[in-house]
PDB file of N, CA and C in Angstrom:
ATOM      1  N   VAL A  14       0.863  -1.159   0.000  1.00  0.00           N
ATOM      2  CA  VAL A  14       0.009   0.001  -0.004  1.00  0.00           C
ATOM      3  C   VAL A  14       0.897   1.221  -0.003  1.00  0.00           C
ATOM      4  N   GLY A  15       0.389   2.358  -0.493  1.00  0.00           N
ATOM      5  CA  GLY A  15       1.196   3.579  -0.682  1.00  0.00           C
ATOM      6  C   GLY A  15       1.910   4.060   0.576  1.00  0.00           C
ATOM      7  N   LYS A  16       3.141   4.436   0.407  1.00  0.00           N
ATOM      8  CA  LYS A  16       3.929   4.942   1.538  1.00  0.00           C
ATOM      9  C   LYS A  16       3.432   6.343   1.920  1.00  0.00           C
ATOM     10  N   GLY A  17       3.424   6.607   3.199  1.00  0.00           N
ATOM     11  CA  GLY A  17       3.015   7.907   3.685  1.00  0.00           C
ATOM     12  C   GLY A  17       1.530   7.994   4.029  1.00  0.00           C
ATOM     13  N   TRP A  18       0.787   6.970   3.658  1.00  0.00           N
ATOM     14  CA  TRP A  18      -0.657   6.980   3.950  1.00  0.00           C
ATOM     15  C   TRP A  18      -0.961   6.298   5.271  1.00  0.00           C
ATOM     16  N   ARG A  19      -1.936   6.841   5.994  1.00  0.00           N
ATOM     17  CA  ARG A  19      -2.500   6.173   7.158  1.00  0.00           C
ATOM     18  C   ARG A  19      -3.993   6.414   7.193  1.00  0.00           C
ATOM     19  N   VAL A  20      -4.673   5.598   7.936  1.00  0.00           N
ATOM     20  CA  VAL A  20      -6.134   5.735   8.034  1.00  0.00           C
ATOM     21  C   VAL A  20      -6.550   5.562   9.498  1.00  0.00           C
ATOM     22  N   GLN A  21      -7.563   6.314   9.888  1.00  0.00           N
ATOM     23  CA  GLN A  21      -8.148   6.197  11.215  1.00  0.00           C
ATOM     24  C   GLN A  21      -9.638   5.959  11.063  1.00  0.00           C
ATOM     25  N   VAL A  22     -10.148   5.032  11.865  1.00  0.00           N
ATOM     26  CA  VAL A  22     -11.601   4.784  11.932  1.00  0.00           C
ATOM     27  C   VAL A  22     -12.010   5.098  13.358  1.00  0.00           C
ATOM     28  N   ASP A  23     -12.890   6.100  13.484  1.00  0.00           N
ATOM     29  CA  ASP A  23     -13.356   6.550  14.784  1.00  0.00           C
ATOM     30  C   ASP A  23     -12.203   6.898  15.722  1.00  0.00           C
ATOM     31  N   GLY A  24     -11.148   7.514  15.146  1.00  0.00           N
ATOM     32  CA  GLY A  24     -10.014   7.955  15.953  1.00  0.00           C
ATOM     33  C   GLY A  24      -8.947   6.915  16.235  1.00  0.00           C
ATOM     34  N   GLN A  25      -9.161   5.677  15.762  1.00  0.00           N
ATOM     35  CA  GLN A  25      -8.193   4.603  15.985  1.00  0.00           C
ATOM     36  C   GLN A  25      -7.473   4.243  14.695  1.00  0.00           C
ATOM     37  N   ASP A  26      -6.141   4.121  14.760  1.00  0.00           N
ATOM     38  CA  ASP A  26      -5.395   3.718  13.575  1.00  0.00           C
ATOM     39  C   ASP A  26      -5.811   2.304  13.136  1.00  0.00           C
ATOM     40  N   LYS A  27      -5.982   2.120  11.832  1.00  0.00           N
ATOM     41  CA  LYS A  27      -6.329   0.837  11.252  1.00  0.00           C
ATOM     42  C   LYS A  27      -5.399   0.537  10.091  1.00  0.00           C
ATOM     43  N   PRO A  28      -5.208  -0.731   9.744  1.00  0.00           N
ATOM     44  CA  PRO A  28      -4.338  -1.075   8.621  1.00  0.00           C
ATOM     45  C   PRO A  28      -5.003  -0.757   7.293  1.00  0.00           C
ATOM     46  N   LEU A  29      -4.199  -0.273   6.359  1.00  0.00           N
ATOM     47  CA  LEU A  29      -4.667  -0.026   5.001  1.00  0.00           C
ATOM     48  C   LEU A  29      -4.630  -1.332   4.227  1.00  0.00           C
ATOM     49  N   LEU A  30      -5.582  -1.516   3.356  1.00  0.00           N
ATOM     50  CA  LEU A  30      -5.681  -2.692   2.529  1.00  0.00           C
ATOM     51  C   LEU A  30      -5.652  -2.300   1.051  1.00  0.00           C
ATOM     52  N   ARG A  31      -5.217  -3.194   0.206  1.00  0.00           N
ATOM     53  CA  ARG A  31      -5.233  -2.946  -1.240  1.00  0.00           C
ATOM     54  C   ARG A  31      -6.595  -3.369  -1.782  1.00  0.00           C
ATOM     55  N   ALA A  32      -7.183  -2.540  -2.661  1.00  0.00           N
ATOM     56  CA  ALA A  32      -8.489  -2.857  -3.237  1.00  0.00           C
ATOM     57  C   ALA A  32      -8.414  -2.718  -4.743  1.00  0.00           C
ATOM     58  N   ASN A  33      -8.764  -3.766  -5.464  1.00  0.00           N
ATOM     59  CA  ASN A  33      -8.775  -3.747  -6.953  1.00  0.00           C
ATOM     60  C   ASN A  33      -7.433  -3.389  -7.568  1.00  0.00           C
ATOM     61  N   TYR A  34      -6.375  -3.774  -6.937  1.00  0.00           N
ATOM     62  CA  TYR A  34      -5.000  -3.561  -7.427  1.00  0.00           C
ATOM     63  C   TYR A  34      -4.580  -2.099  -7.549  1.00  0.00           C
ATOM     64  N   LEU A  35      -5.486  -1.173  -7.354  1.00  0.00           N
ATOM     65  CA  LEU A  35      -5.170   0.238  -7.581  1.00  0.00           C
ATOM     66  C   LEU A  35      -5.527   1.137  -6.397  1.00  0.00           C
ATOM     67  N   PHE A  36      -6.561   0.791  -5.691  1.00  0.00           N
ATOM     68  CA  PHE A  36      -7.083   1.672  -4.633  1.00  0.00           C
ATOM     69  C   PHE A  36      -6.683   1.173  -3.258  1.00  0.00           C
ATOM     70  N   GLN A  37      -6.874   2.044  -2.242  1.00  0.00           N
ATOM     71  CA  GLN A  37      -6.652   1.687  -0.877  1.00  0.00           C
ATOM     72  C   GLN A  37      -8.006   1.579  -0.174  1.00  0.00           C
ATOM     73  N   ALA A  38      -8.076   0.692   0.809  1.00  0.00           N
ATOM     74  CA  ALA A  38      -9.354   0.480   1.506  1.00  0.00           C
ATOM     75  C   ALA A  38      -9.051   0.221   2.988  1.00  0.00           C
ATOM     76  N   VAL A  39     -10.118   0.253   3.765  1.00  0.00           N
ATOM     77  CA  VAL A  39     -10.025  -0.075   5.175  1.00  0.00           C
ATOM     78  C   VAL A  39     -11.262  -0.885   5.529  1.00  0.00           C
ATOM     79  N   ALA A  40     -11.110  -1.894   6.375  1.00  0.00           N
ATOM     80  CA  ALA A  40     -12.229  -2.705   6.789  1.00  0.00           C
ATOM     81  C   ALA A  40     -12.916  -2.043   7.981  1.00  0.00           C
ATOM     82  N   VAL A  41     -14.253  -1.929   7.885  1.00  0.00           N
ATOM     83  CA  VAL A  41     -15.043  -1.380   8.997  1.00  0.00           C
ATOM     84  C   VAL A  41     -16.258  -2.255   9.196  1.00  0.00           C
ATOM     85  N   ASP A  42     -16.778  -2.225  10.430  1.00  0.00           N
ATOM     86  CA  ASP A  42     -18.006  -2.959  10.753  1.00  0.00           C
ATOM     87  C   ASP A  42     -19.195  -2.135  10.215  1.00  0.00           C
ATOM     88  N   GLY A  43     -20.364  -2.721  10.231  1.00  0.00           N
ATOM     89  CA  GLY A  43     -21.553  -2.013   9.791  1.00  0.00           C
ATOM     90  C   GLY A  43     -21.876  -0.811  10.676  1.00  0.00           C
ATOM     91  N   GLY A  44     -22.609   0.138  10.158  1.00  0.00           N
ATOM     92  CA  GLY A  44     -22.993   1.312  10.932  1.00  0.00           C
ATOM     93  C   GLY A  44     -22.239   2.535  10.493  1.00  0.00           C
ATOM     94  N   ASP A  45     -22.489   3.631  11.175  1.00  0.00           N
ATOM     95  CA  ASP A  45     -21.839   4.900  10.864  1.00  0.00           C
ATOM     96  C   ASP A  45     -20.459   4.959  11.509  1.00  0.00           C
ATOM     97  N   HIS A  46     -19.484   5.439  10.738  1.00  0.00           N
ATOM     98  CA  HIS A  46     -18.114   5.571  11.212  1.00  0.00           C
ATOM     99  C   HIS A  46     -17.491   6.818  10.673  1.00  0.00           C
ATOM    100  N   ASP A  47     -16.531   7.367  11.397  1.00  0.00           N
ATOM    101  CA  ASP A  47     -15.736   8.510  10.945  1.00  0.00           C
ATOM    102  C   ASP A  47     -14.442   7.910  10.384  1.00  0.00           C
ATOM    103  N   VAL A  48     -14.286   7.906   9.067  1.00  0.00           N
ATOM    104  CA  VAL A  48     -13.105   7.342   8.404  1.00  0.00           C
ATOM    105  C   VAL A  48     -12.286   8.474   7.825  1.00  0.00           C
ATOM    106  N   ARG A  49     -11.006   8.533   8.179  1.00  0.00           N
ATOM    107  CA  ARG A  49     -10.126   9.609   7.697  1.00  0.00           C
ATOM    108  C   ARG A  49      -8.824   9.023   7.180  1.00  0.00           C
ATOM    109  N   PHE A  50      -8.520   9.367   5.965  1.00  0.00           N
ATOM    110  CA  PHE A  50      -7.244   8.992   5.335  1.00  0.00           C
ATOM    111  C   PHE A  50      -6.319  10.183   5.457  1.00  0.00           C
ATOM    112  N   TYR A  51      -5.049   9.943   5.804  1.00  0.00           N
ATOM    113  CA  TYR A  51      -4.041  10.988   5.928  1.00  0.00           C
ATOM    114  C   TYR A  51      -2.833  10.636   5.069  1.00  0.00           C
ATOM    115  N   PHE A  52      -2.283  11.669   4.440  1.00  0.00           N
ATOM    116  CA  PHE A  52      -1.073  11.485   3.646  1.00  0.00           C
ATOM    117  C   PHE A  52       0.025  12.342   4.264  1.00  0.00           C
ATOM    118  N   TRP A  53       1.049  11.727   4.800  1.00  0.00           N
ATOM    119  CA  TRP A  53       2.139  12.409   5.510  1.00  0.00           C
ATOM    120  C   TRP A  53       3.454  11.711   5.166  1.00  0.00           C
ATOM    121  N   PRO A  54       4.012  11.967   3.970  1.00  0.00           N
ATOM    122  CA  PRO A  54       5.224  11.258   3.571  1.00  0.00           C
ATOM    123  C   PRO A  54       6.472  11.831   4.270  1.00  0.00           C
ATOM    124  N   ARG A  55       7.454  10.983   4.497  1.00  0.00           N
ATOM    125  CA  ARG A  55       8.719  11.434   5.078  1.00  0.00           C
ATOM    126  C   ARG A  55       9.449  12.403   4.199  1.00  0.00           C
ATOM    127  N   THR A  56       9.287  12.266   2.894  1.00  0.00           N
ATOM    128  CA  THR A  56       9.975  13.187   1.959  1.00  0.00           C
ATOM    129  C   THR A  56       9.488  14.606   2.173  1.00  0.00           C
ATOM    130  N   TRP A  57       8.238  14.801   2.566  1.00  0.00           N
ATOM    131  CA  TRP A  57       7.726  16.140   2.832  1.00  0.00           C
ATOM    132  C   TRP A  57       8.449  16.753   4.028  1.00  0.00           C
ATOM    133  N   LEU A  58       8.633  15.972   5.066  1.00  0.00           N
ATOM    134  CA  LEU A  58       9.357  16.458   6.253  1.00  0.00           C
ATOM    135  C   LEU A  58      10.795  16.792   5.888  1.00  0.00           C
ATOM    136  N   PHE A  59      11.431  15.979   5.066  1.00  0.00           N
ATOM    137  CA  PHE A  59      12.795  16.273   4.602  1.00  0.00           C
ATOM    138  C   PHE A  59      12.817  17.595   3.849  1.00  0.00           C
ATOM    139  N   GLY A  60      11.847  17.806   2.977  1.00  0.00           N
ATOM    140  CA  GLY A  60      11.769  19.052   2.195  1.00  0.00           C
ATOM    141  C   GLY A  60      11.582  20.261   3.096  1.00  0.00           C
ATOM    142  N   VAL A  61      10.764  20.138   4.136  1.00  0.00           N
ATOM    143  CA  VAL A  61      10.587  21.239   5.074  1.00  0.00           C
ATOM    144  C   VAL A  61      11.892  21.534   5.787  1.00  0.00           C
ATOM    145  N   GLY A  62      12.625  20.513   6.189  1.00  0.00           N
ATOM    146  CA  GLY A  62      13.910  20.739   6.860  1.00  0.00           C
ATOM    147  C   GLY A  62      14.917  21.414   5.971  1.00  0.00           C
ATOM    148  N   VAL A  63      14.992  20.969   4.691  1.00  0.00           N
ATOM    149  CA  VAL A  63      15.947  21.591   3.755  1.00  0.00           C
ATOM    150  C   VAL A  63      15.564  23.056   3.533  1.00  0.00           C
ATOM    151  N   SER A  64      14.280  23.328   3.391  1.00  0.00           N
ATOM    152  CA  SER A  64      13.834  24.707   3.187  1.00  0.00           C
ATOM    153  C   SER A  64      14.153  25.577   4.402  1.00  0.00           C
ATOM    154  N   ALA A  65      13.969  25.063   5.589  1.00  0.00           N
ATOM    155  CA  ALA A  65      14.254  25.824   6.815  1.00  0.00           C
ATOM    156  C   ALA A  65      15.749  26.149   6.904  1.00  0.00           C
ATOM    157  N   VAL A  66      16.601  25.168   6.618  1.00  0.00           N
ATOM    158  CA  VAL A  66      18.046  25.409   6.675  1.00  0.00           C
ATOM    159  C   VAL A  66      18.442  26.427   5.608  1.00  0.00           C
ATOM    160  N   THR A  67      17.859  26.340   4.416  1.00  0.00           N
ATOM    161  CA  THR A  67      18.160  27.284   3.356  1.00  0.00           C
ATOM    162  C   THR A  67      17.769  28.724   3.751  1.00  0.00           C
ATOM    163  N   TRP A  68      16.563  28.894   4.288  1.00  0.00           N
ATOM    164  CA  TRP A  68      16.124  30.188   4.728  1.00  0.00           C
ATOM    165  C   TRP A  68      17.022  30.741   5.830  1.00  0.00           C
ATOM    166  N   LEU A  69      17.426  29.896   6.740  1.00  0.00           N
ATOM    167  CA  LEU A  69      18.323  30.330   7.798  1.00  0.00           C
ATOM    168  C   LEU A  69      19.654  30.803   7.223  1.00  0.00           C
ATOM    169  N   ALA A  70      20.191  30.052   6.252  1.00  0.00           N
ATOM    170  CA  ALA A  70      21.453  30.446   5.628  1.00  0.00           C
ATOM    171  C   ALA A  70      21.297  31.793   4.890  1.00  0.00           C
ATOM    172  N   VAL A  71      20.196  31.989   4.218  1.00  0.00           N
ATOM    173  CA  VAL A  71      19.951  33.262   3.517  1.00  0.00           C
ATOM    174  C   VAL A  71      19.883  34.411   4.518  1.00  0.00           C
ATOM    175  N   LEU A  72      19.166  34.204   5.603  1.00  0.00           N
ATOM    176  CA  LEU A  72      19.053  35.258   6.629  1.00  0.00           C
ATOM    177  C   LEU A  72      20.377  35.568   7.276  1.00  0.00           C
ATOM    178  N   VAL A  73      21.189  34.563   7.539  1.00  0.00           N
ATOM    179  CA  VAL A  73      22.523  34.795   8.089  1.00  0.00           C
ATOM    180  C   VAL A  73      23.399  35.554   7.112  1.00  0.00           C
ATOM    181  N   ALA A  74      23.349  35.168   5.832  1.00  0.00           N
ATOM    182  CA  ALA A  74      24.148  35.865   4.814  1.00  0.00           C
ATOM    183  C   ALA A  74      23.712  37.309   4.677  1.00  0.00           C
ATOM    184  N   LEU A  75      22.417  37.577   4.688  1.00  0.00           N
ATOM    185  CA  LEU A  75      21.951  38.961   4.606  1.00  0.00           C
ATOM    186  C   LEU A  75      22.323  39.744   5.844  1.00  0.00           C
ATOM    187  N   GLY A  76      22.236  39.113   6.996  1.00  0.00           N
ATOM    188  CA  GLY A  76      22.639  39.771   8.239  1.00  0.00           C
ATOM    189  C   GLY A  76      24.115  40.123   8.250  1.00  0.00           C
ATOM    190  N   LEU A  77      24.943  39.200   7.790  1.00  0.00           N
ATOM    191  CA  LEU A  77      26.378  39.494   7.711  1.00  0.00           C
ATOM    192  C   LEU A  77      26.701  40.586   6.702  1.00  0.00           C
ATOM    193  N   ALA A  78      26.016  40.575   5.572  1.00  0.00           N
ATOM    194  CA  ALA A  78      26.235  41.594   4.573  1.00  0.00           C
ATOM    195  C   ALA A  78      25.808  42.974   5.108  1.00  0.00           C
ATOM    196  N   TRP A  79      24.711  43.030   5.841  1.00  0.00           N
ATOM    197  CA  TRP A  79      24.261  44.292   6.408  1.00  0.00           C
ATOM    198  C   TRP A  79      25.213  44.761   7.490  1.00  0.00           C
ATOM    199  N   TRP A  80      25.691  43.840   8.332  1.00  0.00           N
ATOM    200  CA  TRP A  80      26.559  44.191   9.442  1.00  0.00           C
ATOM    201  C   TRP A  80      27.909  44.696   8.967  1.00  0.00           C
ATOM    202  N   LYS A  81      28.444  44.108   7.880  1.00  0.00           N
ATOM    203  CA  LYS A  81      29.785  44.466   7.382  1.00  0.00           C
ATOM    204  C   LYS A  81      29.749  45.603   6.346  1.00  0.00           C
ATOM    205  N   ARG A  82      28.606  46.170   6.069  1.00  0.00           N
ATOM    206  CA  ARG A  82      28.572  47.251   5.044  1.00  0.00           C
ATOM    207  C   ARG A  82      29.253  48.492   5.588  1.00  0.00           C
ATOM    208  N   ASP A  83      30.099  49.031   4.821  1.00  0.00           N
ATOM    209  CA  ASP A  83      30.800  50.283   5.165  1.00  0.00           C
ATOM    210  C   ASP A  83      31.165  51.028   3.924  1.00  0.00           C
TER     211      ASP A  83
END
């Protein structure tokens, strides 16, 4: 099943299942349920970290350029 995906049924984590070779599914009992699929890949967190480090480097470079201007 796709990496980065998770599912909760009524607030409880449940295993994802493969459906029709293409889709994802979750098994639930009869009745009304709150089913939520979440996509949270590790690559997204890596991208956020790289962006944060880059912005920090830019701010430090701008700060040094401003401080040393004469």
